[in-house]
């Protein structure tokens, strides 16, 4: 088969790890970006490689130089979605002043998660919306990343509990699942024409302040 035309731009881009990418890596990233866009809107069953190629402005056979199959491409999108929201939240937490309280770190993580999920990344939306649609085998890589991300939230809640900022009767495990579940579900129903992202972030932070935290004196 002849090598398909690739009109990739010459400007370097960054990989997930932050390194300058080669032309081949940029093309792969472009395919992933387009797959995330299509998957977040059409779902697992409706995602076709021809649509991914059209969105990426590439010839469809180009995809097979980077991914062996549609499912391999979707598996990678699902993992990237989980990994990037995790990385974004970690970066936002790392930027906080050292004296930030554990409760305020949770509130920052809430905002970072929702902004990335709903405003910044098609990947995260695609990963969340298709978690129960893709075959179980395609979920394993993303699920492993999600488990690491869940530990971050468990540590945040435990730190706030140890600091005496959460209700002593609070079930950390259940609360973590409810909070993450509520934020992830927002990808299905949030509409910026009905309420702003700032309103949604504020309401979610209030769930933490008034449903999980001790009353502030």
Tab-separated table of N, CA and C in Angstrom, residues 110-183:
chain	number	residue	atom	x	y	z
A	110	UNK	N	-11.942	19.965	42.890
A	110	UNK	CA	-13.287	19.949	42.305
A	110	UNK	C	-13.336	20.867	41.087
A	111	UNK	N	-12.852	22.085	41.253
A	111	UNK	CA	-12.879	23.025	40.129
A	111	UNK	C	-12.025	22.536	38.972
A	112	UNK	N	-10.824	22.035	39.273
A	112	UNK	CA	-9.929	21.564	38.220
A	112	UNK	C	-10.547	20.406	37.448
A	113	UNK	N	-11.160	19.464	38.160
A	113	UNK	CA	-11.779	18.312	37.501
A	113	UNK	C	-12.910	18.751	36.581
A	114	UNK	N	-13.799	19.590	37.082
A	114	UNK	CA	-14.955	20.001	36.281
A	114	UNK	C	-14.540	20.845	35.085
A	115	UNK	N	-13.600	21.755	35.267
A	115	UNK	CA	-13.164	22.579	34.132
A	115	UNK	C	-12.528	21.709	33.057
A	116	UNK	N	-11.715	20.749	33.470
A	116	UNK	CA	-11.055	19.907	32.473
A	116	UNK	C	-12.061	19.006	31.769
A	117	UNK	N	-12.955	18.439	32.539
A	117	UNK	CA	-13.955	17.535	31.984
A	117	UNK	C	-14.885	18.237	30.996
A	118	UNK	N	-15.357	19.414	31.349
A	118	UNK	CA	-16.448	20.052	30.611
A	118	UNK	C	-16.001	21.144	29.652
A	119	UNK	N	-14.801	21.675	29.842
A	119	UNK	CA	-14.400	22.823	29.034
A	119	UNK	C	-13.149	22.565	28.222
A	120	UNK	N	-12.233	21.786	28.757
A	120	UNK	CA	-10.907	21.688	28.152
A	120	UNK	C	-10.750	20.458	27.278
A	121	UNK	N	-11.245	19.315	27.713
A	121	UNK	CA	-10.834	18.060	27.083
A	121	UNK	C	-11.964	17.208	26.537
A	122	UNK	N	-11.931	16.954	25.230
A	122	UNK	CA	-12.813	15.954	24.632
A	122	UNK	C	-12.459	14.557	25.134
A	123	UNK	N	-11.183	14.366	25.463
A	123	UNK	CA	-10.736	13.044	25.905
A	123	UNK	C	-11.477	12.600	27.161
A	124	UNK	N	-11.504	13.493	28.144
A	124	UNK	CA	-12.127	13.126	29.410
A	124	UNK	C	-13.620	12.903	29.233
A	125	UNK	N	-14.271	13.766	28.451
A	125	UNK	CA	-15.695	13.579	28.176
A	125	UNK	C	-15.933	12.251	27.478
A	126	UNK	N	-15.083	11.935	26.493
A	126	UNK	CA	-15.218	10.665	25.773
A	126	UNK	C	-15.032	9.486	26.713
A	127	UNK	N	-14.035	9.578	27.587
A	127	UNK	CA	-13.757	8.483	28.518
A	127	UNK	C	-14.917	8.261	29.475
A	128	UNK	N	-15.461	9.348	30.007
A	128	UNK	CA	-16.555	9.251	30.970
A	128	UNK	C	-17.826	8.733	30.296
A	129	UNK	N	-18.175	9.300	29.149
A	129	UNK	CA	-19.430	8.944	28.493
A	129	UNK	C	-19.443	7.518	27.966
A	130	UNK	N	-18.268	6.982	27.678
A	130	UNK	CA	-18.220	5.658	27.050
A	130	UNK	C	-17.744	4.560	27.989
A	131	UNK	N	-17.583	4.893	29.262
A	131	UNK	CA	-17.070	3.908	30.218
A	131	UNK	C	-17.905	2.638	30.250
A	132	UNK	N	-19.207	2.779	30.095
A	132	UNK	CA	-20.092	1.615	30.155
A	132	UNK	C	-20.524	1.125	28.777
A	133	UNK	N	-19.941	1.710	27.722
A	133	UNK	CA	-20.296	1.304	26.365
A	133	UNK	C	-19.252	0.403	25.727
A	134	UNK	N	-17.982	0.653	26.041
A	134	UNK	CA	-16.922	-0.107	25.385
A	134	UNK	C	-16.817	-1.506	25.987
A	135	UNK	N	-16.338	-2.482	25.216
A	135	UNK	CA	-16.121	-3.822	25.766
A	135	UNK	C	-15.186	-3.776	26.975
A	136	UNK	N	-15.380	-4.697	27.892
A	136	UNK	CA	-14.622	-4.679	29.143
A	136	UNK	C	-13.115	-4.680	28.908
A	137	UNK	N	-12.670	-5.387	27.891
A	137	UNK	CA	-11.237	-5.455	27.616
A	137	UNK	C	-10.622	-4.120	27.269
A	138	UNK	N	-11.404	-3.234	26.691
A	138	UNK	CA	-10.904	-1.910	26.328
A	138	UNK	C	-10.864	-0.955	27.517
A	139	UNK	N	-11.436	-1.369	28.637
A	139	UNK	CA	-11.497	-0.509	29.816
A	139	UNK	C	-10.325	-0.720	30.760
A	140	UNK	N	-9.577	-1.812	30.579
A	140	UNK	CA	-8.580	-2.185	31.584
A	140	UNK	C	-7.510	-1.113	31.769
A	141	UNK	N	-6.976	-0.591	30.680
A	141	UNK	CA	-5.904	0.399	30.774
A	141	UNK	C	-6.406	1.680	31.430
A	142	UNK	N	-7.567	2.156	31.016
A	142	UNK	CA	-8.144	3.365	31.606
A	142	UNK	C	-8.513	3.122	33.069
A	143	UNK	N	-9.043	1.941	33.360
A	143	UNK	CA	-9.453	1.635	34.736
A	143	UNK	C	-8.273	1.669	35.692
A	144	UNK	N	-7.100	1.215	35.229
A	144	UNK	CA	-5.912	1.260	36.076
A	144	UNK	C	-5.528	2.706	36.396
A	145	UNK	N	-5.628	3.580	35.407
A	145	UNK	CA	-5.343	5.000	35.635
A	145	UNK	C	-6.386	5.625	36.565
A	146	UNK	N	-7.635	5.241	36.376
A	146	UNK	CA	-8.700	5.775	37.230
A	146	UNK	C	-8.502	5.364	38.684
A	147	UNK	N	-7.946	4.174	38.903
A	147	UNK	CA	-7.692	3.726	40.272
A	147	UNK	C	-6.634	4.597	40.948
A	148	UNK	N	-5.627	4.993	40.193
A	148	UNK	CA	-4.600	5.891	40.732
A	148	UNK	C	-5.208	7.255	41.033
A	149	UNK	N	-6.055	7.724	40.138
A	149	UNK	CA	-6.727	9.018	40.339
A	149	UNK	C	-7.654	8.958	41.556
A	150	UNK	N	-8.331	7.854	41.732
A	150	UNK	CA	-9.212	7.699	42.888
A	150	UNK	C	-8.424	7.775	44.190
A	151	UNK	N	-7.204	7.247	44.180
A	151	UNK	CA	-6.362	7.320	45.370
A	151	UNK	C	-6.026	8.770	45.708
A	152	UNK	N	-5.797	9.594	44.683
A	152	UNK	CA	-5.535	11.015	44.932
A	152	UNK	C	-6.692	11.641	45.713
A	153	UNK	N	-7.922	11.330	45.290
A	153	UNK	CA	-9.096	11.877	45.973
A	153	UNK	C	-9.250	11.293	47.371
A	154	UNK	N	-8.952	10.041	47.520
A	154	UNK	CA	-9.016	9.437	48.846
A	154	UNK	C	-8.014	10.114	49.790
A	155	UNK	N	-6.810	10.400	49.284
A	155	UNK	CA	-5.800	11.065	50.094
A	155	UNK	C	-6.234	12.486	50.453
A	156	UNK	N	-6.841	13.188	49.503
A	156	UNK	CA	-7.329	14.541	49.790
A	156	UNK	C	-8.360	14.529	50.918
A	157	UNK	N	-9.289	13.594	50.841
A	157	UNK	CA	-10.333	13.503	51.854
A	157	UNK	C	-9.756	13.060	53.201
A	158	UNK	N	-8.840	12.114	53.169
A	158	UNK	CA	-8.227	11.668	54.420
A	158	UNK	C	-7.434	12.792	55.086
A	159	UNK	N	-6.729	13.590	54.281
A	159	UNK	CA	-5.976	14.714	54.836
A	159	UNK	C	-6.916	15.715	55.512
A	160	UNK	N	-8.058	15.984	54.875
A	160	UNK	CA	-9.022	16.911	55.469
A	160	UNK	C	-9.646	16.324	56.727
A	161	UNK	N	-9.874	15.029	56.726
A	161	UNK	CA	-10.398	14.372	57.919
A	161	UNK	C	-9.386	14.453	59.057
A	162	UNK	N	-8.123	14.173	58.762
A	162	UNK	CA	-7.076	14.227	59.782
A	162	UNK	C	-6.902	15.645	60.332
A	163	UNK	N	-7.189	16.646	59.501
A	163	UNK	CA	-7.065	18.036	59.937
A	163	UNK	C	-8.301	18.512	60.692
A	164	UNK	N	-9.297	17.635	60.853
A	164	UNK	CA	-10.508	18.009	61.569
A	164	UNK	C	-11.438	18.918	60.785
A	165	UNK	N	-11.343	18.881	59.446
A	165	UNK	CA	-12.176	19.752	58.616
A	165	UNK	C	-13.400	19.045	58.040
A	166	UNK	N	-13.458	17.721	58.181
A	166	UNK	CA	-14.621	16.981	57.708
A	166	UNK	C	-15.379	16.409	58.899
A	167	UNK	N	-16.666	16.131	58.662
A	167	UNK	CA	-17.471	15.521	59.719
A	167	UNK	C	-16.850	14.210	60.164
A	168	UNK	N	-16.702	13.977	61.448
A	168	UNK	CA	-16.045	12.753	61.914
A	168	UNK	C	-16.796	11.482	61.553
A	169	UNK	N	-18.111	11.590	61.291
A	169	UNK	CA	-18.900	10.411	60.931
A	169	UNK	C	-18.925	10.159	59.425
A	170	UNK	N	-18.194	10.966	58.664
A	170	UNK	CA	-18.235	10.867	57.201
A	170	UNK	C	-17.572	9.572	56.732
A	171	UNK	N	-18.238	8.862	55.847
A	171	UNK	CA	-17.662	7.668	55.220
A	171	UNK	C	-16.842	8.137	54.013
A	172	UNK	N	-15.524	8.093	54.133
A	172	UNK	CA	-14.645	8.619	53.095
A	172	UNK	C	-14.849	7.894	51.764
A	173	UNK	N	-14.958	6.575	51.817
A	173	UNK	CA	-15.080	5.798	50.578
A	173	UNK	C	-16.361	6.135	49.826
A	174	UNK	N	-17.475	6.158	50.539
A	174	UNK	CA	-18.757	6.474	49.904
A	174	UNK	C	-18.764	7.913	49.409
A	175	UNK	N	-18.244	8.823	50.215
A	175	UNK	CA	-18.238	10.231	49.834
A	175	UNK	C	-17.402	10.469	48.584
A	176	UNK	N	-16.272	9.798	48.494
A	176	UNK	CA	-15.432	9.932	47.302
A	176	UNK	C	-16.164	9.441	46.059
A	177	UNK	N	-16.799	8.288	46.173
A	177	UNK	CA	-17.528	7.747	45.030
A	177	UNK	C	-18.677	8.651	44.609
A	178	UNK	N	-19.402	9.183	45.594
A	178	UNK	CA	-20.520	10.079	45.283
A	178	UNK	C	-20.039	11.363	44.631
A	179	UNK	N	-18.947	11.934	45.151
A	179	UNK	CA	-18.445	13.195	44.602
A	179	UNK	C	-17.937	13.010	43.182
A	180	UNK	N	-17.102	12.005	42.960
A	180	UNK	CA	-16.588	11.768	41.614
A	180	UNK	C	-17.711	11.376	40.654
A	181	UNK	N	-18.645	10.573	41.134
A	181	UNK	CA	-19.771	10.189	40.286
A	181	UNK	C	-20.605	11.379	39.868
A	182	UNK	N	-20.864	12.275	40.808
A	182	UNK	CA	-21.655	13.470	40.491
A	182	UNK	C	-20.934	14.348	39.477
A	183	UNK	N	-19.626	14.534	39.668
A	183	UNK	CA	-18.876	15.381	38.731
A	183	UNK	C	-18.810	14.744	37.350
